[in-house]
Amino acid sequence: EPEVTQTPSHQVTQMGQEVILRCVPISNHLYFYWYRQILGQKVEFLVSFYNNEISEKSEIFDDQFSVERPDGSNFTLKIRSTKLEDSAMYFCASSEDGRGGYTFGSGTRLTVV
Amino acid sequence: SQKIEQNSEALNIQEGKTATLTCNYTNYSPAYLQWYRQDPGRGPVFLLLIRENEKEKRKERLKVTFDTTLKQSLFHITASQPADSATYLCALDYGNNRLAFGKGNQVVVIP
């Protein structure tokens, strides 16, 4: 069964550093997403991406964050100048048509120290 | 703002029984309502989707209902098995390319 692949599975970074989280969505999917889940909290929407541009973003997704699809397969989330409160699981997801169920990756656990 | 409520207490249920979970929301009804399963340290796994004009949807041992008057969805697992033990997430989809998740309801199936 096709899956969404995320790397790395764990990332520890110092406060103020930049991190890039990587995702390979399912190949025939057209919609891509990033969500995050702080430990013990609900899954929160960050951003959706379609046709090489952001289609929706939440209030969490401020200037500190950016997304990119650098080639035909990868989808990245960059977090500049990380803060302690950025520590969370970050999930990438993709969807064929933006209407059905989403396929989520296993996540990257980001720890900011 | 929209609130999505799922029971914060874990549901402990005997193997073979039916587990029923509730998802309540405020404000306006979504175009779609989705249910996901999440295991510890893993990403959500899509289970079922129901549209606002549908009353009920089934998939194998799973059944979802959607009542836009009550602003409520019920999720049923029939003939529950220990392997069904997980957290189940309700997610509202307003057709705007973003899901709003509830906090989830943990199910523990006791052998």
PDB file of C-alpha atoms in Angstrom:
ATOM      1  CA  GLU A   1       0.000   0.000   0.000  1.00  0.00           C
ATOM      2  CA  PRO A   2       1.371   3.464  -0.912  1.00  0.00           C
ATOM      3  CA  GLU A   3       2.614   5.492   2.027  1.00  0.00           C
ATOM      4  CA  VAL A   4       3.835   8.934   2.951  1.00  0.00           C
ATOM      5  CA  THR A   5       7.465   8.859   4.047  1.00  0.00           C
ATOM      6  CA  GLN A   6       8.941  11.347   6.508  1.00  0.00           C
ATOM      7  CA  THR A   7      12.555  11.935   7.486  1.00  0.00           C
ATOM      8  CA  PRO A   8      14.091  12.156   9.950  1.00  0.00           C
ATOM      9  CA  SER A   9      11.965  10.287  12.480  1.00  0.00           C
ATOM     10  CA  HIS A  10      13.597  12.238  15.312  1.00  0.00           C
ATOM     11  CA  GLN A  11      15.356  15.601  15.296  1.00  0.00           C
ATOM     12  CA  VAL A  12      16.915  17.383  18.220  1.00  0.00           C
ATOM     13  CA  THR A  13      17.935  20.973  17.639  1.00  0.00           C
ATOM     14  CA  GLN A  14      19.144  23.917  19.655  1.00  0.00           C
ATOM     15  CA  MET A  15      16.858  26.874  20.152  1.00  0.00           C
ATOM     16  CA  GLY A  16      17.426  29.448  17.418  1.00  0.00           C
ATOM     17  CA  GLN A  17      18.580  26.924  14.837  1.00  0.00           C
ATOM     18  CA  GLU A  18      16.845  26.203  11.547  1.00  0.00           C
ATOM     19  CA  VAL A  19      15.407  22.766  10.775  1.00  0.00           C
ATOM     20  CA  ILE A  20      14.068  21.202   7.607  1.00  0.00           C
ATOM     21  CA  LEU A  21      11.598  18.371   7.842  1.00  0.00           C
ATOM     22  CA  ARG A  22      11.228  16.243   4.760  1.00  0.00           C
ATOM     23  CA  CYS A  23       8.343  14.327   3.286  1.00  0.00           C
ATOM     24  CA  VAL A  24       7.726  12.202   0.211  1.00  0.00           C
ATOM     25  CA  PRO A  25       3.970  12.231  -0.475  1.00  0.00           C
ATOM     26  CA  ILE A  26       2.163   9.520  -2.427  1.00  0.00           C
ATOM     27  CA  SER A  27       3.143   9.930  -6.068  1.00  0.00           C
ATOM     28  CA  ASN A  28      -0.264  10.533  -7.684  1.00  0.00           C
ATOM     29  CA  HIS A  29      -1.559  12.795  -4.905  1.00  0.00           C
ATOM     30  CA  LEU A  30      -2.024  16.478  -5.683  1.00  0.00           C
ATOM     31  CA  TYR A  31      -2.614  18.000  -2.232  1.00  0.00           C
ATOM     32  CA  PHE A  32      -0.014  18.122   0.501  1.00  0.00           C
ATOM     33  CA  TYR A  33      -0.265  19.156   4.118  1.00  0.00           C
ATOM     34  CA  TRP A  34       1.683  19.696   7.309  1.00  0.00           C
ATOM     35  CA  TYR A  35       0.112  19.168  10.713  1.00  0.00           C
ATOM     36  CA  ARG A  36       1.660  19.149  14.160  1.00  0.00           C
ATOM     37  CA  GLN A  37       0.789  17.561  17.478  1.00  0.00           C
ATOM     38  CA  ILE A  38       2.221  18.822  20.728  1.00  0.00           C
ATOM     39  CA  LEU A  39       2.510  16.013  23.275  1.00  0.00           C
ATOM     40  CA  GLY A  40      -0.905  15.265  24.786  1.00  0.00           C
ATOM     41  CA  GLN A  41      -2.670  17.762  22.542  1.00  0.00           C
ATOM     42  CA  LYS A  42      -4.787  17.507  19.432  1.00  0.00           C
ATOM     43  CA  VAL A  43      -3.491  17.343  15.874  1.00  0.00           C
ATOM     44  CA  GLU A  44      -3.332  20.925  14.511  1.00  0.00           C
ATOM     45  CA  PHE A  45      -3.369  22.104  10.900  1.00  0.00           C
ATOM     46  CA  LEU A  46      -0.393  24.140   9.734  1.00  0.00           C
ATOM     47  CA  VAL A  47      -0.562  24.483   5.950  1.00  0.00           C
ATOM     48  CA  SER A  48      -1.936  22.980   2.757  1.00  0.00           C
ATOM     49  CA  PHE A  49      -0.203  23.082  -0.616  1.00  0.00           C
ATOM     50  CA  TYR A  50      -1.614  22.584  -4.101  1.00  0.00           C
ATOM     51  CA  ASN A  51      -0.352  23.361  -7.577  1.00  0.00           C
ATOM     52  CA  ASN A  52       2.974  24.584  -6.212  1.00  0.00           C
ATOM     53  CA  GLU A  53       1.532  27.134  -3.874  1.00  0.00           C
ATOM     54  CA  ILE A  54       0.062  27.449  -0.411  1.00  0.00           C
ATOM     55  CA  SER A  55      -3.725  27.120  -0.533  1.00  0.00           C
ATOM     56  CA  GLU A  56      -4.488  27.483   3.183  1.00  0.00           C
ATOM     57  CA  LYS A  57      -2.485  28.247   6.293  1.00  0.00           C
ATOM     58  CA  SER A  58      -3.316  28.523   9.959  1.00  0.00           C
ATOM     59  CA  GLU A  59      -2.452  31.275  12.388  1.00  0.00           C
ATOM     60  CA  ILE A  60       0.347  29.022  13.678  1.00  0.00           C
ATOM     61  CA  PHE A  61       2.043  29.134  10.268  1.00  0.00           C
ATOM     62  CA  ASP A  62       3.717  32.518  10.595  1.00  0.00           C
ATOM     63  CA  ASP A  63       6.883  33.914   8.999  1.00  0.00           C
ATOM     64  CA  GLN A  64       8.965  31.425  10.950  1.00  0.00           C
ATOM     65  CA  PHE A  65       7.629  28.625   8.749  1.00  0.00           C
ATOM     66  CA  SER A  66       7.910  27.936   5.032  1.00  0.00           C
ATOM     67  CA  VAL A  67       7.117  25.036   2.723  1.00  0.00           C
ATOM     68  CA  GLU A  68       8.624  24.012  -0.543  1.00  0.00           C
ATOM     69  CA  ARG A  69       8.288  21.357  -3.181  1.00  0.00           C
ATOM     70  CA  PRO A  70      11.836  21.459  -4.537  1.00  0.00           C
ATOM     71  CA  ASP A  71      11.341  18.624  -7.050  1.00  0.00           C
ATOM     72  CA  GLY A  72       8.632  16.247  -8.219  1.00  0.00           C
ATOM     73  CA  SER A  73       8.718  14.056  -5.136  1.00  0.00           C
ATOM     74  CA  ASN A  74       9.790  15.938  -2.004  1.00  0.00           C
ATOM     75  CA  PHE A  75       7.775  18.314   0.164  1.00  0.00           C
ATOM     76  CA  THR A  76       9.602  20.149   2.946  1.00  0.00           C
ATOM     77  CA  LEU A  77       8.749  22.211   6.002  1.00  0.00           C
ATOM     78  CA  LYS A  78      11.381  24.680   7.137  1.00  0.00           C
ATOM     79  CA  ILE A  79      11.279  26.179  10.599  1.00  0.00           C
ATOM     80  CA  ARG A  80      13.588  29.151  11.074  1.00  0.00           C
ATOM     81  CA  SER A  81      14.930  30.168  14.451  1.00  0.00           C
ATOM     82  CA  THR A  82      13.274  27.352  16.403  1.00  0.00           C
ATOM     83  CA  LYS A  83      11.703  28.003  19.801  1.00  0.00           C
ATOM     84  CA  LEU A  84      11.128  25.641  22.707  1.00  0.00           C
ATOM     85  CA  GLU A  85       7.392  25.667  21.959  1.00  0.00           C
ATOM     86  CA  ASP A  86       8.038  24.290  18.468  1.00  0.00           C
ATOM     87  CA  SER A  87       8.750  20.909  20.074  1.00  0.00           C
ATOM     88  CA  ALA A  88       6.091  18.560  18.701  1.00  0.00           C
ATOM     89  CA  MET A  89       5.386  15.722  16.289  1.00  0.00           C
ATOM     90  CA  TYR A  90       5.144  17.068  12.771  1.00  0.00           C
ATOM     91  CA  PHE A  91       3.029  15.074  10.353  1.00  0.00           C
ATOM     92  CA  CYS A  92       3.040  15.338   6.606  1.00  0.00           C
ATOM     93  CA  ALA A  93      -0.086  14.192   4.757  1.00  0.00           C
ATOM     94  CA  SER A  94      -1.241  13.934   1.180  1.00  0.00           C
ATOM     95  CA  SER A  95      -4.575  13.574  -0.563  1.00  0.00           C
ATOM     96  CA  GLU A  96      -5.485  12.632  -4.105  1.00  0.00           C
ATOM     97  CA  ASP A  97      -8.197  15.228  -4.602  1.00  0.00           C
ATOM     98  CA  GLY A  98      -8.380  17.235  -1.367  1.00  0.00           C
ATOM     99  CA  ARG A  99     -11.757  15.759  -0.484  1.00  0.00           C
ATOM    100  CA  GLY A 100     -11.244  12.180   0.612  1.00  0.00           C
ATOM    101  CA  GLY A 101      -9.353  10.832   3.569  1.00  0.00           C
ATOM    102  CA  TYR A 102      -5.797  11.950   3.989  1.00  0.00           C
ATOM    103  CA  THR A 103      -2.777   9.652   4.168  1.00  0.00           C
ATOM    104  CA  PHE A 104      -0.465  10.704   6.979  1.00  0.00           C
ATOM    105  CA  GLY A 105       3.190   9.886   7.456  1.00  0.00           C
ATOM    106  CA  SER A 106       4.610   8.495  10.683  1.00  0.00           C
ATOM    107  CA  GLY A 107       5.836  11.891  11.725  1.00  0.00           C
ATOM    108  CA  THR A 108       9.039  13.631  12.754  1.00  0.00           C
ATOM    109  CA  ARG A 109       9.472  14.164  16.472  1.00  0.00           C
ATOM    110  CA  LEU A 110      11.135  17.573  16.834  1.00  0.00           C
ATOM    111  CA  THR A 111      12.711  18.427  20.156  1.00  0.00           C
ATOM    112  CA  VAL A 112      14.038  21.946  20.667  1.00  0.00           C
ATOM    113  CA  VAL A 113      16.488  22.287  23.559  1.00  0.00           C
TER     114      VAL A 113
ATOM    115  CA  SER B   1     -14.570  29.585  17.082  1.00  0.00           C
ATOM    116  CA  GLN B   2     -15.453  25.984  16.226  1.00  0.00           C
ATOM    117  CA  LYS B   3     -15.185  23.508  19.119  1.00  0.00           C
ATOM    118  CA  ILE B   4     -14.941  19.762  18.617  1.00  0.00           C
ATOM    119  CA  GLU B   5     -15.613  17.624  21.658  1.00  0.00           C
ATOM    120  CA  GLN B   6     -14.651  14.030  22.168  1.00  0.00           C
ATOM    121  CA  ASN B   7     -14.799  12.231  25.488  1.00  0.00           C
ATOM    122  CA  SER B   8     -11.519  12.702  27.335  1.00  0.00           C
ATOM    123  CA  GLU B   9     -12.056   9.557  29.422  1.00  0.00           C
ATOM    124  CA  ALA B  10     -10.805   6.284  27.975  1.00  0.00           C
ATOM    125  CA  LEU B  11     -13.458   3.779  26.968  1.00  0.00           C
ATOM    126  CA  ASN B  12     -12.716   0.355  28.452  1.00  0.00           C
ATOM    127  CA  ILE B  13     -14.706  -2.338  26.733  1.00  0.00           C
ATOM    128  CA  GLN B  14     -14.851  -6.113  26.811  1.00  0.00           C
ATOM    129  CA  GLU B  15     -13.731  -7.981  23.694  1.00  0.00           C
ATOM    130  CA  GLY B  16     -16.667  -8.786  21.433  1.00  0.00           C
ATOM    131  CA  LYS B  17     -18.792  -5.845  22.570  1.00  0.00           C
ATOM    132  CA  THR B  18     -19.593  -2.729  20.560  1.00  0.00           C
ATOM    133  CA  ALA B  19     -17.631   0.434  21.313  1.00  0.00           C
ATOM    134  CA  THR B  20     -19.449   3.704  20.647  1.00  0.00           C
ATOM    135  CA  LEU B  21     -17.641   7.039  20.516  1.00  0.00           C
ATOM    136  CA  THR B  22     -19.162  10.501  20.240  1.00  0.00           C
ATOM    137  CA  CYS B  23     -17.988  13.610  18.416  1.00  0.00           C
ATOM    138  CA  ASN B  24     -19.887  16.838  19.076  1.00  0.00           C
ATOM    139  CA  TYR B  25     -19.199  20.153  17.419  1.00  0.00           C
ATOM    140  CA  THR B  26     -20.471  23.701  17.671  1.00  0.00           C
ATOM    141  CA  ASN B  27     -21.258  26.255  14.993  1.00  0.00           C
ATOM    142  CA  TYR B  28     -21.946  25.193  11.426  1.00  0.00           C
ATOM    143  CA  SER B  29     -21.812  21.674  10.042  1.00  0.00           C
ATOM    144  CA  PRO B  30     -18.841  20.548   7.950  1.00  0.00           C
ATOM    145  CA  ALA B  31     -19.094  19.295   4.380  1.00  0.00           C
ATOM    146  CA  TYR B  32     -17.438  16.070   5.494  1.00  0.00           C
ATOM    147  CA  LEU B  33     -16.667  14.417   8.776  1.00  0.00           C
ATOM    148  CA  GLN B  34     -13.769  12.011   8.974  1.00  0.00           C
ATOM    149  CA  TRP B  35     -12.638   9.469  11.549  1.00  0.00           C
ATOM    150  CA  TYR B  36      -9.041   8.446  12.062  1.00  0.00           C
ATOM    151  CA  ARG B  37      -7.234   5.972  14.253  1.00  0.00           C
ATOM    152  CA  GLN B  38      -3.998   6.974  15.988  1.00  0.00           C
ATOM    153  CA  ASP B  39      -1.593   4.641  17.769  1.00  0.00           C
ATOM    154  CA  PRO B  40       1.006   6.033  20.232  1.00  0.00           C
ATOM    155  CA  GLY B  41       3.840   7.818  18.433  1.00  0.00           C
ATOM    156  CA  ARG B  42       2.271   7.259  14.999  1.00  0.00           C
ATOM    157  CA  GLY B  43       0.416   9.351  12.475  1.00  0.00           C
ATOM    158  CA  PRO B  44      -3.382   9.255  12.107  1.00  0.00           C
ATOM    159  CA  VAL B  45      -4.760   6.534   9.848  1.00  0.00           C
ATOM    160  CA  PHE B  46      -7.881   7.308   7.843  1.00  0.00           C
ATOM    161  CA  LEU B  47     -10.871   5.064   8.569  1.00  0.00           C
ATOM    162  CA  LEU B  48     -14.127   6.540   7.271  1.00  0.00           C
ATOM    163  CA  LEU B  49     -15.592   9.668   5.756  1.00  0.00           C
ATOM    164  CA  ILE B  50     -19.243  10.724   5.852  1.00  0.00           C
ATOM    165  CA  ARG B  51     -20.801  13.615   3.944  1.00  0.00           C
ATOM    166  CA  GLU B  52     -23.240  16.102   5.454  1.00  0.00           C
ATOM    167  CA  ASN B  53     -26.114  14.678   3.384  1.00  0.00           C
ATOM    168  CA  GLU B  54     -25.417  11.106   4.508  1.00  0.00           C
ATOM    169  CA  LYS B  55     -26.870   9.644   7.677  1.00  0.00           C
ATOM    170  CA  GLU B  56     -24.769   6.502   8.009  1.00  0.00           C
ATOM    171  CA  LYS B  57     -21.673   4.865   6.545  1.00  0.00           C
ATOM    172  CA  ARG B  58     -20.276   1.390   7.127  1.00  0.00           C
ATOM    173  CA  LYS B  59     -16.967  -0.303   6.499  1.00  0.00           C
ATOM    174  CA  GLU B  60     -16.456  -3.824   7.778  1.00  0.00           C
ATOM    175  CA  ARG B  61     -16.921  -3.665  11.591  1.00  0.00           C
ATOM    176  CA  LEU B  62     -17.041   0.138  11.624  1.00  0.00           C
ATOM    177  CA  LYS B  63     -20.129   2.335  11.407  1.00  0.00           C
ATOM    178  CA  VAL B  64     -20.377   6.114  11.450  1.00  0.00           C
ATOM    179  CA  THR B  65     -23.509   8.238  11.773  1.00  0.00           C
ATOM    180  CA  PHE B  66     -23.830  11.972  11.193  1.00  0.00           C
ATOM    181  CA  ASP B  67     -26.650  14.091  12.585  1.00  0.00           C
ATOM    182  CA  THR B  68     -26.343  17.730  11.492  1.00  0.00           C
ATOM    183  CA  THR B  69     -29.341  18.720  13.638  1.00  0.00           C
ATOM    184  CA  LEU B  70     -27.690  17.436  16.808  1.00  0.00           C
ATOM    185  CA  LYS B  71     -24.250  18.463  15.482  1.00  0.00           C
ATOM    186  CA  GLN B  72     -22.987  15.042  16.359  1.00  0.00           C
ATOM    187  CA  SER B  73     -21.291  12.010  14.857  1.00  0.00           C
ATOM    188  CA  LEU B  74     -21.226   8.560  16.431  1.00  0.00           C
ATOM    189  CA  PHE B  75     -18.507   6.022  15.667  1.00  0.00           C
ATOM    190  CA  HIS B  76     -19.156   2.362  16.375  1.00  0.00           C
ATOM    191  CA  ILE B  77     -16.759  -0.580  16.437  1.00  0.00           C
ATOM    192  CA  THR B  78     -18.719  -3.828  16.508  1.00  0.00           C
ATOM    193  CA  ALA B  79     -17.294  -7.132  17.759  1.00  0.00           C
ATOM    194  CA  SER B  80     -14.333  -5.230  19.209  1.00  0.00           C
ATOM    195  CA  GLN B  81     -10.928  -6.898  19.375  1.00  0.00           C
ATOM    196  CA  PRO B  82      -7.813  -6.095  21.439  1.00  0.00           C
ATOM    197  CA  ALA B  83      -6.170  -4.912  18.191  1.00  0.00           C
ATOM    198  CA  ASP B  84      -8.807  -2.130  18.050  1.00  0.00           C
ATOM    199  CA  SER B  85      -7.221  -0.525  21.126  1.00  0.00           C
ATOM    200  CA  ALA B  86      -6.103   2.948  20.014  1.00  0.00           C
ATOM    201  CA  THR B  87      -7.136   6.596  20.075  1.00  0.00           C
ATOM    202  CA  TYR B  88      -9.859   7.539  17.613  1.00  0.00           C
ATOM    203  CA  LEU B  89      -9.925  11.052  16.202  1.00  0.00           C
ATOM    204  CA  CYS B  90     -12.859  12.920  14.749  1.00  0.00           C
ATOM    205  CA  ALA B  91     -11.974  15.526  12.091  1.00  0.00           C
ATOM    206  CA  LEU B  92     -14.166  18.161  10.478  1.00  0.00           C
ATOM    207  CA  ASP B  93     -13.620  19.079   6.867  1.00  0.00           C
ATOM    208  CA  TYR B  94     -15.249  22.258   5.555  1.00  0.00           C
ATOM    209  CA  GLY B  95     -13.954  21.662   2.058  1.00  0.00           C
ATOM    210  CA  ASN B  96     -11.268  24.317   2.482  1.00  0.00           C
ATOM    211  CA  ASN B  97      -8.240  22.027   2.472  1.00  0.00           C
ATOM    212  CA  ARG B  98      -7.806  21.889   6.219  1.00  0.00           C
ATOM    213  CA  LEU B  99      -9.013  19.426   8.829  1.00  0.00           C
ATOM    214  CA  ALA B 100      -9.999  20.454  12.353  1.00  0.00           C
ATOM    215  CA  PHE B 101      -9.346  17.564  14.714  1.00  0.00           C
ATOM    216  CA  GLY B 102     -10.880  16.692  18.034  1.00  0.00           C
ATOM    217  CA  LYS B 103      -8.561  15.674  20.819  1.00  0.00           C
ATOM    218  CA  GLY B 104      -9.450  12.005  20.373  1.00  0.00           C
ATOM    219  CA  ASN B 105     -10.993   9.294  22.499  1.00  0.00           C
ATOM    220  CA  GLN B 106      -8.942   6.344  23.679  1.00  0.00           C
ATOM    221  CA  VAL B 107     -10.431   2.854  23.412  1.00  0.00           C
ATOM    222  CA  VAL B 108      -9.070  -0.070  25.404  1.00  0.00           C
ATOM    223  CA  VAL B 109     -10.439  -3.487  24.475  1.00  0.00           C
ATOM    224  CA  ILE B 110     -10.039  -5.975  27.297  1.00  0.00           C
ATOM    225  CA  PRO B 111      -9.547  -9.622  26.278  1.00  0.00           C
TER     226      PRO B 111
END
